[in-house]
Every structure is written in C-alpha cells, then in structure tokens.
mmCIF file of C-alpha atoms and ligand atoms in Angstrom:
data_model
loop_
_atom_site.group_PDB
_atom_site.id
_atom_site.type_symbol
_atom_site.label_atom_id
_atom_site.label_comp_id
_atom_site.label_asym_id
_atom_site.label_seq_id
_atom_site.Cartn_x
_atom_site.Cartn_y
_atom_site.Cartn_z
ATOM 1 C CA MET A 1 121.962 -92.191 -55.827
ATOM 2 C CA ALA A 2 123.490 -89.121 -54.131
ATOM 3 C CA SER A 3 121.578 -85.884 -53.579
ATOM 4 C CA ILE A 4 122.973 -82.412 -53.155
ATOM 5 C CA LYS A 5 121.327 -79.066 -52.509
ATOM 6 C CA LEU A 6 122.461 -76.275 -54.824
ATOM 7 C CA PRO A 7 123.131 -72.771 -53.584
ATOM 8 C CA GLY A 8 120.703 -70.340 -55.244
ATOM 9 C CA PHE A 9 118.351 -73.189 -56.069
ATOM 10 C CA SER A 10 116.893 -73.650 -52.648
ATOM 11 C CA SER A 11 114.173 -76.034 -53.740
ATOM 12 C CA SER A 12 116.177 -77.990 -56.222
ATOM 13 C CA LEU A 13 117.669 -81.292 -55.519
ATOM 14 C CA ILE A 14 120.126 -82.838 -57.892
ATOM 15 C CA LYS A 15 120.174 -86.573 -58.071
ATOM 16 C CA ALA A 16 123.353 -88.085 -59.350
ATOM 17 C CA ARG A 17 124.236 -91.609 -60.315
ATOM 18 C CA PHE A 18 127.859 -92.529 -59.849
ATOM 19 C CA LEU A 19 128.947 -94.243 -63.012
ATOM 20 C CA PRO A 20 132.511 -94.747 -64.310
ATOM 21 C CA PHE A 21 134.961 -91.951 -63.792
ATOM 22 C CA ASN A 22 138.639 -91.525 -64.223
ATOM 23 C CA HIS A 23 140.421 -92.028 -60.989
ATOM 24 C CA ASP A 24 143.018 -89.386 -61.848
ATOM 25 C CA GLY A 25 140.320 -86.751 -61.527
ATOM 26 C CA SER A 26 139.574 -86.255 -65.178
ATOM 27 C CA ARG A 27 135.973 -86.261 -66.357
ATOM 28 C CA GLY A 28 134.196 -89.555 -66.577
ATOM 29 C CA ASN A 29 131.918 -89.879 -69.569
ATOM 30 C CA THR A 30 128.947 -91.650 -68.099
ATOM 31 C CA VAL A 31 128.173 -89.765 -64.940
ATOM 32 C CA VAL A 32 124.521 -88.845 -65.058
ATOM 33 C CA CYS A 33 122.728 -86.089 -63.271
ATOM 34 C CA ILE A 34 119.010 -85.519 -63.257
ATOM 35 C CA ARG A 35 117.474 -82.212 -62.260
ATOM 36 C CA ARG A 36 113.832 -81.561 -62.629
ATOM 37 C CA ASP A 37 113.595 -77.920 -63.747
ATOM 38 C CA VAL A 38 116.658 -77.118 -65.868
ATOM 39 C CA ASP A 39 118.645 -78.570 -68.734
ATOM 40 C CA PRO A 40 120.561 -81.700 -67.986
ATOM 41 C CA LEU A 41 123.842 -81.123 -66.256
ATOM 42 C CA SER A 42 126.893 -83.231 -66.311
ATOM 43 C CA LEU A 43 128.723 -84.081 -63.201
ATOM 44 C CA GLU A 44 132.419 -84.124 -62.764
ATOM 45 C CA PHE A 45 133.509 -86.637 -60.216
ATOM 46 C CA SER A 46 137.041 -86.502 -58.905
ATOM 47 C CA SER A 47 138.820 -88.446 -56.279
ATOM 48 C CA THR A 48 141.794 -87.285 -54.291
ATOM 49 C CA ASN A 49 143.234 -89.470 -51.598
ATOM 50 C CA SER A 50 140.371 -90.428 -49.341
ATOM 51 C CA LEU A 51 137.951 -87.806 -50.647
ATOM 52 C CA ARG A 52 135.394 -87.995 -53.447
ATOM 53 C CA THR A 53 134.382 -84.650 -54.795
ATOM 54 C CA LEU A 54 131.426 -83.933 -57.032
ATOM 55 C CA SER A 55 131.268 -80.686 -58.953
ATOM 56 C CA LEU A 56 128.636 -79.635 -61.459
ATOM 57 C CA ARG A 57 129.104 -78.232 -64.968
ATOM 58 C CA SER A 58 126.715 -77.643 -67.781
ATOM 59 C CA TYR A 59 126.961 -79.783 -70.891
ATOM 60 C CA ALA A 60 127.142 -76.739 -73.136
ATOM 61 C CA SER A 61 129.914 -74.818 -71.470
ATOM 62 C CA SER A 62 133.210 -75.684 -69.938
ATOM 63 C CA SER A 63 132.675 -73.125 -67.195
ATOM 64 C CA PRO A 64 130.576 -74.197 -64.267
ATOM 65 C CA VAL A 65 127.115 -72.658 -64.297
ATOM 66 C CA ILE A 66 126.697 -73.356 -60.677
ATOM 67 C CA SER A 67 129.132 -74.146 -58.018
ATOM 68 C CA ALA A 68 128.192 -76.959 -55.791
ATOM 69 C CA LYS A 69 130.516 -79.437 -54.310
ATOM 70 C CA LEU A 70 129.853 -82.522 -52.361
ATOM 71 C CA THR A 71 132.868 -84.001 -50.728
ATOM 72 C CA THR A 72 132.562 -87.319 -49.017
ATOM 73 C CA GLU A 73 134.929 -89.688 -47.323
ATOM 74 C CA ALA A 74 134.750 -92.866 -49.396
ATOM 75 C CA SER A 75 135.357 -96.203 -47.863
ATOM 76 C CA ALA A 76 134.332 -99.605 -49.127
ATOM 77 C CA LYS A 77 132.489 -102.110 -47.004
ATOM 78 C CA VAL A 78 134.872 -104.800 -45.779
ATOM 79 C CA ILE A 79 133.815 -108.308 -46.827
ATOM 80 C CA ASP A 80 134.764 -110.261 -43.750
ATOM 81 C CA GLY A 81 135.756 -113.724 -44.955
ATOM 82 C CA LYS A 82 136.991 -114.719 -41.525
ATOM 83 C CA SER A 83 133.583 -114.205 -39.987
ATOM 84 C CA VAL A 84 131.658 -115.812 -42.898
ATOM 85 C CA ALA A 85 134.027 -118.809 -42.796
ATOM 86 C CA LYS A 86 133.358 -119.210 -39.062
ATOM 87 C CA THR A 87 129.596 -119.190 -39.726
ATOM 88 C CA ILE A 88 130.048 -121.867 -42.421
ATOM 89 C CA ARG A 89 132.250 -124.006 -40.136
ATOM 90 C CA ASP A 90 129.536 -123.794 -37.457
ATOM 91 C CA GLU A 91 126.890 -124.820 -40.011
ATOM 92 C CA VAL A 92 129.062 -127.771 -41.153
ATOM 93 C CA ALA A 93 129.731 -128.810 -37.530
ATOM 94 C CA ALA A 94 125.990 -128.848 -36.784
ATOM 95 C CA GLU A 95 125.292 -131.000 -39.860
ATOM 96 C CA VAL A 96 128.168 -133.405 -39.079
ATOM 97 C CA SER A 97 126.785 -133.847 -35.584
ATOM 98 C CA ARG A 98 123.255 -134.460 -36.903
ATOM 99 C CA MET A 99 124.620 -137.042 -39.340
ATOM 100 C CA LYS A 100 126.625 -138.864 -36.668
ATOM 101 C CA ASP A 101 123.586 -138.983 -34.375
ATOM 102 C CA ALA A 102 121.262 -140.171 -37.131
ATOM 103 C CA ILE A 103 123.347 -142.796 -38.976
ATOM 104 C CA GLY A 104 126.550 -143.131 -36.951
ATOM 105 C CA VAL A 105 128.777 -141.914 -39.815
ATOM 106 C CA ALA A 106 131.315 -139.081 -39.704
ATOM 107 C CA PRO A 107 132.622 -137.579 -42.951
ATOM 108 C CA GLY A 108 136.280 -138.388 -43.700
ATOM 109 C CA LEU A 109 138.837 -136.368 -45.683
ATOM 110 C CA ALA A 110 142.164 -137.772 -46.944
ATOM 111 C CA VAL A 111 144.953 -135.329 -47.758
ATOM 112 C CA ILE A 112 148.096 -136.261 -49.671
ATOM 113 C CA LEU A 113 151.112 -133.983 -49.436
ATOM 114 C CA VAL A 114 154.263 -134.626 -51.459
ATOM 115 C CA GLY A 115 157.493 -132.818 -50.657
ATOM 116 C CA ASN A 116 158.484 -130.131 -48.203
ATOM 117 C CA LYS A 117 157.068 -126.880 -49.538
ATOM 118 C CA LYS A 118 156.546 -124.773 -46.443
ATOM 119 C CA ASP A 119 153.348 -123.054 -47.550
ATOM 120 C CA SER A 120 151.812 -126.359 -48.729
ATOM 121 C CA ALA A 121 152.645 -127.943 -45.350
ATOM 122 C CA THR A 122 150.962 -124.982 -43.590
ATOM 123 C CA TYR A 123 147.817 -125.302 -45.752
ATOM 124 C CA VAL A 124 147.608 -129.055 -45.047
ATOM 125 C CA ARG A 125 148.094 -128.490 -41.286
ATOM 126 C CA ASN A 126 145.308 -125.882 -41.320
ATOM 127 C CA LYS A 127 142.991 -128.212 -43.258
ATOM 128 C CA LYS A 128 143.577 -130.979 -40.707
ATOM 129 C CA LYS A 129 142.920 -128.627 -37.781
ATOM 130 C CA ALA A 130 139.718 -127.351 -39.430
ATOM 131 C CA CYS A 131 138.484 -130.934 -39.955
ATOM 132 C CA GLU A 132 139.011 -131.700 -36.266
ATOM 133 C CA SER A 133 137.153 -128.545 -35.253
ATOM 134 C CA VAL A 134 133.955 -129.625 -37.079
ATOM 135 C CA GLY A 135 134.062 -133.379 -36.372
ATOM 136 C CA ILE A 136 135.330 -134.513 -39.802
ATOM 137 C CA ASN A 137 137.859 -137.369 -39.633
ATOM 138 C CA SER A 138 141.115 -136.572 -41.412
ATOM 139 C CA PHE A 139 143.675 -138.932 -42.883
ATOM 140 C CA GLU A 140 147.055 -137.596 -43.908
ATOM 141 C CA VAL A 141 149.797 -139.021 -46.094
ATOM 142 C CA HIS A 142 153.081 -137.144 -46.324
ATOM 143 C CA LEU A 143 155.464 -138.456 -48.977
ATOM 144 C CA PRO A 144 159.061 -137.346 -49.661
ATOM 145 C CA GLU A 145 159.790 -134.965 -52.545
ATOM 146 C CA ASP A 146 161.492 -137.689 -54.614
ATOM 147 C CA SER A 147 158.628 -140.188 -54.365
ATOM 148 C CA ALA A 148 157.537 -141.963 -57.533
ATOM 149 C CA GLU A 149 154.253 -140.946 -59.137
ATOM 150 C CA GLN A 150 153.185 -144.594 -58.728
ATOM 151 C CA GLU A 151 153.437 -144.211 -54.956
ATOM 152 C CA VAL A 152 150.939 -141.313 -54.988
ATOM 153 C CA LEU A 153 148.620 -143.290 -57.304
ATOM 154 C CA LYS A 154 148.761 -146.246 -54.897
ATOM 155 C CA PHE A 155 147.546 -144.077 -51.992
ATOM 156 C CA ILE A 156 144.814 -142.515 -54.119
ATOM 157 C CA SER A 157 143.597 -145.975 -55.110
ATOM 158 C CA GLY A 158 143.501 -147.050 -51.438
ATOM 159 C CA PHE A 159 141.464 -143.967 -50.461
ATOM 160 C CA ASN A 160 139.152 -144.453 -53.462
ATOM 161 C CA ASP A 161 138.294 -147.929 -52.067
ATOM 162 C CA ASP A 162 138.011 -146.866 -48.419
ATOM 163 C CA PRO A 163 134.360 -146.335 -47.415
ATOM 164 C CA THR A 164 135.356 -144.165 -44.424
ATOM 165 C CA VAL A 165 136.935 -141.622 -46.826
ATOM 166 C CA HIS A 166 134.473 -139.275 -48.547
ATOM 167 C CA GLY A 167 136.914 -136.721 -49.904
ATOM 168 C CA ILE A 168 140.442 -136.954 -51.349
ATOM 169 C CA LEU A 169 142.696 -133.957 -51.816
ATOM 170 C CA VAL A 170 146.166 -133.985 -53.360
ATOM 171 C CA GLN A 171 147.890 -130.768 -52.324
ATOM 172 C CA LEU A 172 149.202 -128.808 -55.331
ATOM 173 C CA PRO A 173 151.696 -128.034 -56.697
ATOM 174 C CA LEU A 174 153.214 -131.477 -57.023
ATOM 175 C CA PRO A 175 156.976 -131.953 -57.572
ATOM 176 C CA SER A 176 157.887 -131.242 -61.191
ATOM 177 C CA HIS A 177 158.728 -134.896 -62.020
ATOM 178 C CA MET A 178 155.114 -135.884 -61.429
ATOM 179 C CA ASN A 179 152.336 -135.707 -63.986
ATOM 180 C CA GLU A 180 149.611 -133.676 -62.287
ATOM 181 C CA GLN A 181 147.037 -134.717 -64.862
ATOM 182 C CA ASN A 182 147.548 -138.475 -64.226
ATOM 183 C CA ILE A 183 147.208 -137.898 -60.516
ATOM 184 C CA LEU A 184 144.081 -135.727 -60.604
ATOM 185 C CA ASN A 185 142.461 -138.176 -63.074
ATOM 186 C CA ALA A 186 143.003 -141.015 -60.591
ATOM 187 C CA VAL A 187 140.863 -139.447 -57.845
ATOM 188 C CA SER A 188 137.374 -140.962 -57.809
ATOM 189 C CA LEU A 189 134.881 -138.491 -59.252
ATOM 190 C CA GLU A 190 132.618 -139.009 -56.216
ATOM 191 C CA LYS A 191 135.456 -138.112 -53.790
ATOM 192 C CA ASP A 192 136.951 -135.203 -55.765
ATOM 193 C CA VAL A 193 136.212 -132.557 -53.099
ATOM 194 C CA ASP A 194 138.731 -130.204 -54.749
ATOM 195 C CA GLY A 195 136.637 -130.294 -57.935
ATOM 196 C CA PHE A 196 139.821 -130.589 -60.047
ATOM 197 C CA HIS A 197 138.951 -133.811 -61.896
ATOM 198 C CA PRO A 198 138.610 -132.956 -65.613
ATOM 199 C CA LEU A 199 135.058 -134.360 -65.639
ATOM 200 C CA ASN A 200 134.008 -132.088 -62.783
ATOM 201 C CA ILE A 201 135.642 -129.066 -64.450
ATOM 202 C CA GLY A 202 134.056 -130.038 -67.776
ATOM 203 C CA ARG A 203 130.614 -130.222 -66.211
ATOM 204 C CA LEU A 204 131.207 -126.846 -64.551
ATOM 205 C CA ALA A 205 131.794 -125.407 -68.019
ATOM 206 C CA MET A 206 128.734 -126.959 -69.662
ATOM 207 C CA ARG A 207 125.210 -125.639 -69.695
ATOM 208 C CA GLY A 208 122.680 -128.113 -68.379
ATOM 209 C CA ARG A 209 125.322 -130.166 -66.511
ATOM 210 C CA ASP A 210 126.288 -129.995 -62.864
ATOM 211 C CA PRO A 211 129.661 -130.894 -61.379
ATOM 212 C CA LEU A 212 129.674 -133.099 -58.289
ATOM 213 C CA PHE A 213 132.035 -130.582 -56.656
ATOM 214 C CA VAL A 214 133.064 -126.985 -57.333
ATOM 215 C CA PRO A 215 136.708 -125.981 -56.588
ATOM 216 C CA CYS A 216 136.976 -124.555 -53.082
ATOM 217 C CA THR A 217 138.549 -121.118 -53.599
ATOM 218 C CA PRO A 218 136.252 -119.985 -56.458
ATOM 219 C CA LYS A 219 133.275 -121.417 -54.562
ATOM 220 C CA GLY A 220 134.366 -119.392 -51.518
ATOM 221 C CA CYS A 221 134.593 -116.200 -53.617
ATOM 222 C CA VAL A 222 131.058 -116.621 -54.941
ATOM 223 C CA GLU A 223 129.754 -117.619 -51.512
ATOM 224 C CA LEU A 224 131.073 -114.296 -50.169
ATOM 225 C CA LEU A 225 129.212 -112.433 -52.915
ATOM 226 C CA HIS A 226 126.012 -114.333 -52.068
ATOM 227 C CA ARG A 227 126.282 -113.803 -48.333
ATOM 228 C CA TYR A 228 126.900 -110.076 -48.819
ATOM 229 C CA GLY A 229 123.897 -109.765 -51.116
ATOM 230 C CA VAL A 230 125.941 -108.829 -54.200
ATOM 231 C CA GLU A 231 123.894 -109.437 -57.337
ATOM 232 C CA ILE A 232 125.842 -111.389 -59.980
ATOM 233 C CA LYS A 233 123.200 -111.941 -62.663
ATOM 234 C CA GLY A 234 123.648 -109.560 -65.588
ATOM 235 C CA LYS A 235 126.725 -107.894 -64.065
ATOM 236 C CA ARG A 236 130.057 -107.467 -65.776
ATOM 237 C CA ALA A 237 132.698 -109.547 -64.008
ATOM 238 C CA VAL A 238 136.418 -109.554 -64.631
ATOM 239 C CA VAL A 239 138.586 -112.399 -63.380
ATOM 240 C CA ILE A 240 142.270 -111.561 -63.273
ATOM 241 C CA GLY A 241 144.355 -114.728 -63.692
ATOM 242 C CA ARG A 242 143.508 -117.979 -65.487
ATOM 243 C CA SER A 243 144.959 -120.703 -63.256
ATOM 244 C CA ASN A 244 143.312 -124.138 -63.138
ATOM 245 C CA ILE A 245 142.891 -123.788 -59.358
ATOM 246 C CA VAL A 246 141.237 -120.357 -59.152
ATOM 247 C CA GLY A 247 140.956 -118.068 -62.204
ATOM 248 C CA MET A 248 139.525 -120.481 -64.761
ATOM 249 C CA PRO A 249 136.936 -122.141 -62.470
ATOM 250 C CA ALA A 250 136.026 -118.729 -60.958
ATOM 251 C CA ALA A 251 135.212 -117.435 -64.443
ATOM 252 C CA LEU A 252 133.110 -120.540 -65.210
ATOM 253 C CA LEU A 253 131.260 -120.214 -61.930
ATOM 254 C CA LEU A 254 130.447 -116.522 -62.468
ATOM 255 C CA GLN A 255 129.225 -117.346 -65.963
ATOM 256 C CA ARG A 256 126.933 -120.042 -64.524
ATOM 257 C CA GLU A 257 125.521 -117.295 -62.315
ATOM 258 C CA ASP A 258 124.698 -115.252 -65.420
ATOM 259 C CA ALA A 259 127.465 -112.660 -65.187
ATOM 260 C CA THR A 260 129.131 -111.408 -68.380
ATOM 261 C CA VAL A 261 132.687 -112.536 -67.791
ATOM 262 C CA SER A 262 136.067 -111.395 -69.119
ATOM 263 C CA ILE A 263 139.389 -112.924 -68.159
ATOM 264 C CA VAL A 264 142.446 -110.708 -67.848
ATOM 265 C CA HIS A 265 145.784 -112.539 -68.060
ATOM 266 C CA SER A 266 149.476 -111.929 -68.611
ATOM 267 C CA ARG A 267 149.002 -111.395 -72.367
ATOM 268 C CA THR A 268 146.028 -109.044 -72.101
ATOM 269 C CA LYS A 269 146.969 -105.800 -73.872
ATOM 270 C CA ASN A 270 144.948 -103.341 -71.796
ATOM 271 C CA PRO A 271 144.270 -104.943 -68.406
ATOM 272 C CA GLU A 272 143.409 -101.638 -66.686
ATOM 273 C CA GLU A 273 140.819 -100.759 -69.293
ATOM 274 C CA VAL A 274 139.172 -104.196 -69.248
ATOM 275 C CA THR A 275 139.152 -104.315 -65.453
ATOM 276 C CA ARG A 276 137.615 -100.836 -65.255
ATOM 277 C CA GLN A 277 134.491 -102.223 -66.945
ATOM 278 C CA ALA A 278 133.823 -104.637 -64.107
ATOM 279 C CA ASP A 279 131.071 -104.505 -61.526
ATOM 280 C CA ILE A 280 132.737 -107.498 -59.871
ATOM 281 C CA ILE A 281 136.484 -108.180 -59.859
ATOM 282 C CA ILE A 282 138.047 -111.445 -58.738
ATOM 283 C CA SER A 283 141.820 -111.210 -58.755
ATOM 284 C CA ALA A 284 144.004 -114.318 -58.480
ATOM 285 C CA VAL A 285 147.423 -113.607 -59.957
ATOM 286 C CA GLY A 286 149.852 -113.540 -57.050
ATOM 287 C CA GLN A 287 151.239 -110.080 -57.865
ATOM 288 C CA PRO A 288 151.335 -107.773 -54.833
ATOM 289 C CA ASN A 289 149.286 -104.552 -55.247
ATOM 290 C CA MET A 290 148.998 -104.979 -59.022
ATOM 291 C CA VAL A 291 145.421 -103.706 -59.288
ATOM 292 C CA ARG A 292 145.510 -99.979 -58.593
ATOM 293 C CA GLY A 293 142.690 -97.618 -57.714
ATOM 294 C CA ASN A 294 142.438 -96.338 -61.280
ATOM 295 C CA TRP A 295 141.714 -99.896 -62.555
ATOM 296 C CA ILE A 296 138.482 -99.923 -60.598
ATOM 297 C CA LYS A 297 135.049 -98.642 -61.513
ATOM 298 C CA PRO A 298 133.445 -96.711 -58.649
ATOM 299 C CA GLY A 299 131.146 -98.973 -56.714
ATOM 300 C CA ALA A 300 132.710 -102.210 -57.960
ATOM 301 C CA VAL A 301 132.937 -105.202 -55.629
ATOM 302 C CA ILE A 302 136.406 -106.681 -55.239
ATOM 303 C CA ILE A 303 137.329 -110.208 -54.225
ATOM 304 C CA ASP A 304 141.092 -110.416 -53.752
ATOM 305 C CA VAL A 305 142.417 -113.978 -53.776
ATOM 306 C CA GLY A 306 146.112 -112.999 -53.724
ATOM 307 C CA ILE A 307 148.123 -113.683 -50.582
ATOM 308 C CA ASN A 308 151.547 -112.235 -51.313
ATOM 309 C CA PRO A 309 154.388 -111.815 -48.828
ATOM 310 C CA VAL A 310 156.208 -108.475 -49.144
ATOM 311 C CA GLU A 311 159.245 -107.401 -47.139
ATOM 312 C CA ASP A 312 158.413 -105.347 -44.061
ATOM 313 C CA SER A 313 161.236 -104.607 -41.651
ATOM 314 C CA LYS A 314 158.735 -103.289 -39.076
ATOM 315 C CA SER A 315 156.954 -106.621 -38.841
ATOM 316 C CA PRO A 316 158.417 -109.179 -36.389
ATOM 317 C CA ARG A 317 158.260 -111.783 -39.179
ATOM 318 C CA GLY A 318 160.116 -109.476 -41.579
ATOM 319 C CA TYR A 319 157.255 -109.533 -44.070
ATOM 320 C CA GLN A 320 153.590 -108.756 -44.356
ATOM 321 C CA LEU A 321 150.895 -110.332 -46.491
ATOM 322 C CA VAL A 322 149.208 -108.202 -49.140
ATOM 323 C CA GLY A 323 146.688 -108.962 -51.860
ATOM 324 C CA ASP A 324 146.807 -108.522 -55.637
ATOM 325 C CA VAL A 325 144.791 -105.345 -55.162
ATOM 326 C CA CYS A 326 146.230 -102.161 -53.668
ATOM 327 C CA TYR A 327 143.842 -102.028 -50.720
ATOM 328 C CA GLU A 328 144.447 -98.378 -49.702
ATOM 329 C CA GLU A 329 143.537 -97.145 -53.157
ATOM 330 C CA ALA A 330 140.819 -99.675 -53.897
ATOM 331 C CA CYS A 331 138.838 -99.120 -50.704
ATOM 332 C CA LYS A 332 138.298 -95.486 -51.730
ATOM 333 C CA VAL A 333 136.717 -96.478 -55.026
ATOM 334 C CA ALA A 334 135.056 -99.865 -54.546
ATOM 335 C CA SER A 335 131.773 -100.388 -52.725
ATOM 336 C CA ALA A 336 133.016 -103.579 -51.054
ATOM 337 C CA ILE A 337 136.337 -105.402 -50.824
ATOM 338 C CA THR A 338 137.894 -108.443 -49.169
ATOM 339 C CA PRO A 339 140.899 -107.724 -46.947
ATOM 340 C CA VAL A 340 144.154 -109.712 -47.063
ATOM 341 C CA PRO A 341 144.498 -111.564 -44.800
ATOM 342 C CA GLY A 342 141.003 -112.367 -43.532
ATOM 343 C CA GLY A 343 139.139 -112.364 -46.841
ATOM 344 C CA VAL A 344 139.145 -115.308 -49.235
ATOM 345 C CA GLY A 345 141.828 -117.344 -47.377
ATOM 346 C CA PRO A 346 139.597 -118.712 -44.581
ATOM 347 C CA MET A 347 136.804 -119.372 -47.105
ATOM 348 C CA THR A 348 138.847 -121.960 -49.047
ATOM 349 C CA ILE A 349 139.060 -124.277 -46.059
ATOM 350 C CA ALA A 350 135.428 -123.656 -45.086
ATOM 351 C CA MET A 351 134.378 -124.722 -48.607
ATOM 352 C CA LEU A 352 136.564 -127.833 -48.404
ATOM 353 C CA LEU A 353 134.756 -128.863 -45.205
ATOM 354 C CA SER A 354 131.433 -128.117 -46.861
ATOM 355 C CA ASN A 355 132.349 -130.201 -49.959
ATOM 356 C CA THR A 356 133.443 -133.120 -47.735
ATOM 357 C CA LEU A 357 130.121 -132.982 -45.885
ATOM 358 C CA ILE A 358 128.212 -132.833 -49.210
ATOM 359 C CA SER A 359 130.140 -135.911 -50.370
ATOM 360 C CA ALA A 360 129.460 -137.941 -47.216
ATOM 361 C CA LYS A 361 125.763 -137.027 -47.281
ATOM 362 C CA ARG A 362 125.507 -138.014 -50.953
ATOM 363 C CA MET A 363 127.277 -141.359 -50.443
ATOM 364 C CA HIS A 364 125.055 -142.261 -47.496
ATOM 365 C CA ASN A 365 121.931 -140.794 -49.043
ATOM 366 C CA PHE A 366 121.512 -138.607 -45.958
ATOM 367 C CA GLN A 367 119.361 -135.505 -46.434
HETATM 368 N N1 GUN B 1 147.132 -125.501 -53.755
HETATM 369 C C1 GUN B 1 146.693 -124.231 -53.661
HETATM 370 N N2 GUN B 1 145.347 -124.183 -53.523
HETATM 371 C C2 GUN B 1 144.937 -125.471 -53.537
HETATM 372 C C3 GUN B 1 143.657 -126.066 -53.429
HETATM 373 O O1 GUN B 1 142.619 -125.416 -53.310
HETATM 374 N N3 GUN B 1 143.648 -127.425 -53.487
HETATM 375 C C4 GUN B 1 144.770 -128.176 -53.641
HETATM 376 N N4 GUN B 1 144.652 -129.494 -53.696
HETATM 377 N N5 GUN B 1 145.977 -127.640 -53.750
HETATM 378 C C5 GUN B 1 146.057 -126.299 -53.685
#
C-alpha cells in the first residue's frame, strides 16, 4: 500500500494498491485507489528508467481532476543465494559433525563424470570442494568421452552396493551415444540425491506421495523463497523452461506448495502475457536477458536460474555471466530478484550436500 497527500485535499490520504500495469507507461487496468470522501479514482502508474510515477485521474474523465504525483526510485530486494547457501553449508557441516560424533559415520557422495565438457568438469570440481568443506566424503570417477554405457553402469552398480556411499550423482549431459534413461534408472532409489530417478520424479508429481529426494536446483529455488518469507500458497507462478533438470521439477514443486502454476516454453504463443500474470517467476531457459521488464508484474518475485556467458571485451575473461532475466529492467519492477551470479548457482550445491546428509541419516536411522 502506498499513500500520497493530495494538494488541495489537506486531510485526504489516498491509498493505492499496486496491481498490474503496463511497463511502457500505458494505463494498467487493475490499479486500485481508495479514497474515503470522494468517488473512486483510478491511478495511472508509469515507469520510466529507474523511476515509478503515480498520477491520479478520475474514472469518468480522461483529464486529471487532481494533479498529484508520487515518484519513487524502485529497486527490488536482492535475494542473496550466496549468503543463504553459506548458511545451509554451515547447517549441514554442524549436522555431519554431530553424526560423526554420535555414530562414527560420515556421509559419502559419489560423482561420475563422463567426457571433457569444461563446464561439467567445473561443476564436479566445485561439488567435490563443497563436500570437503562440510565433512562429506567424496568419491569421483572420471571416464573418457568414448566410454561404453556399460562402463558407467558398472560404476553405478559398485556405488549402489557400497555402504560408505549415500548419494550417487551422474553429471549431465552425458555423451550422445549413451542412453540417459538407462543410466538414471540404474541409480539406487535410496541414493538418488539428484532426484532424477523416474520413481522420485513420479512421486514428486503425485498427490499423497513423497519423493525420497527433490532435484537440487528446483529445491534451491524454493528454499530461497522460503528463507525470504515469500508466500507460495495460492500465488500464480510461472516457470519458464521445461527441462527435466530444472523447469519440470520446479513446476511440480511449486504446485506441491499450492501455487497455481503455468509453464512457458519455446512453443508458447504469448510468453510475455503469460509471464506478466505471475507473482513468482522461475526462469530456466539459458537465453541471456530474454525476460524483459515489461514481462514482469510489479511486485513479482523473480528466481533466475540462467547462467549465460555473453561477450564482454571489458572483462579480463572476455565474457560476463548474465541470467535469463534482464536484471537492470527487472529490478525496477520486481519486489525481489536473484542476481546472476550469486543467486541460484550456489544453492544447487548446497542442496546436493543437504540431500546427501538426508540420505546418510535415513540409511543409518539417525535423527
Ligand atoms: N547438469 C546440470 N545440472 C545438473 C544437476 O543438477 N545434476 C546433474 N547430475 N547434472 C547436472
């Protein structure tokens, strides 16, 4: 609720609710204004660069009956995934230590990497480092690009039977000659800390069933919403992207939390219009700056999963990382937004550590 004093109406306070508006400055149709002593007024809400301007007009006439303007600098709250992820790592480390002291068992995570994709190798290195930092044992297998699928299955089977391993992760994508489905099916349901086994995904989708694990990136997105006190129940959520790793499970997870969920994908006819309905947006498409300011309803909360390199001659690396959402525009419209980098990225690994701890506790019946 915003309040403004009107010139000539010294005692009157207008209360305005900011509901959807058109980012290009044209009139939004659901902005509501309540004033106690006169006919209802409509509010025109325009946004130019970093400024939000409110001006008042009567419903009956196109000419303003009063002139009052409220201009505010609008800037969304930054959802700091880096800091939340650090808190979660500290919580996991404390629990790992308590478990070791109590029953002499440390959680163990096995990671299988096939091939030489640079970004996959970086993710796996970061996962290993994060395990070390919280006292989780890590086991790594690195196989050449041209390995046979059978070779991967053999390692999975060994880790399935190893009681010191509580979580198994096969880094995706796999080389194209491998059948991803066969490989994900082979991971023991009880050690599927990625939550990608079809039975875990199926249970995520079903009412009255619970998966043993929820995929790490979507779980991290929802954890950010929880830790920032964003209400999900009854809200409209739009997930942009329908990948098996992020978009699809994110939509299922939001639905489990009682949001009304739409999925926007490459064949959606009017993605801007659908997205503009959302109170919560999770974007995971891998398209730099695709979601513009005028796709966003004022006050929406934005979780940007995209990590996209774009050329930047001024950067020493020659590129910079940007999200799927145009941050400069979005932060003037949204109420809260994750930055890239430093938003969802660190949460994925924090959730992997958390899932591995959950698995070890469950296997050893440790509360
Ligand atoms: N590739 C990109 N994200 C992920 C992930 O969360 N898990 C696995 N296994 N592979 C990935």
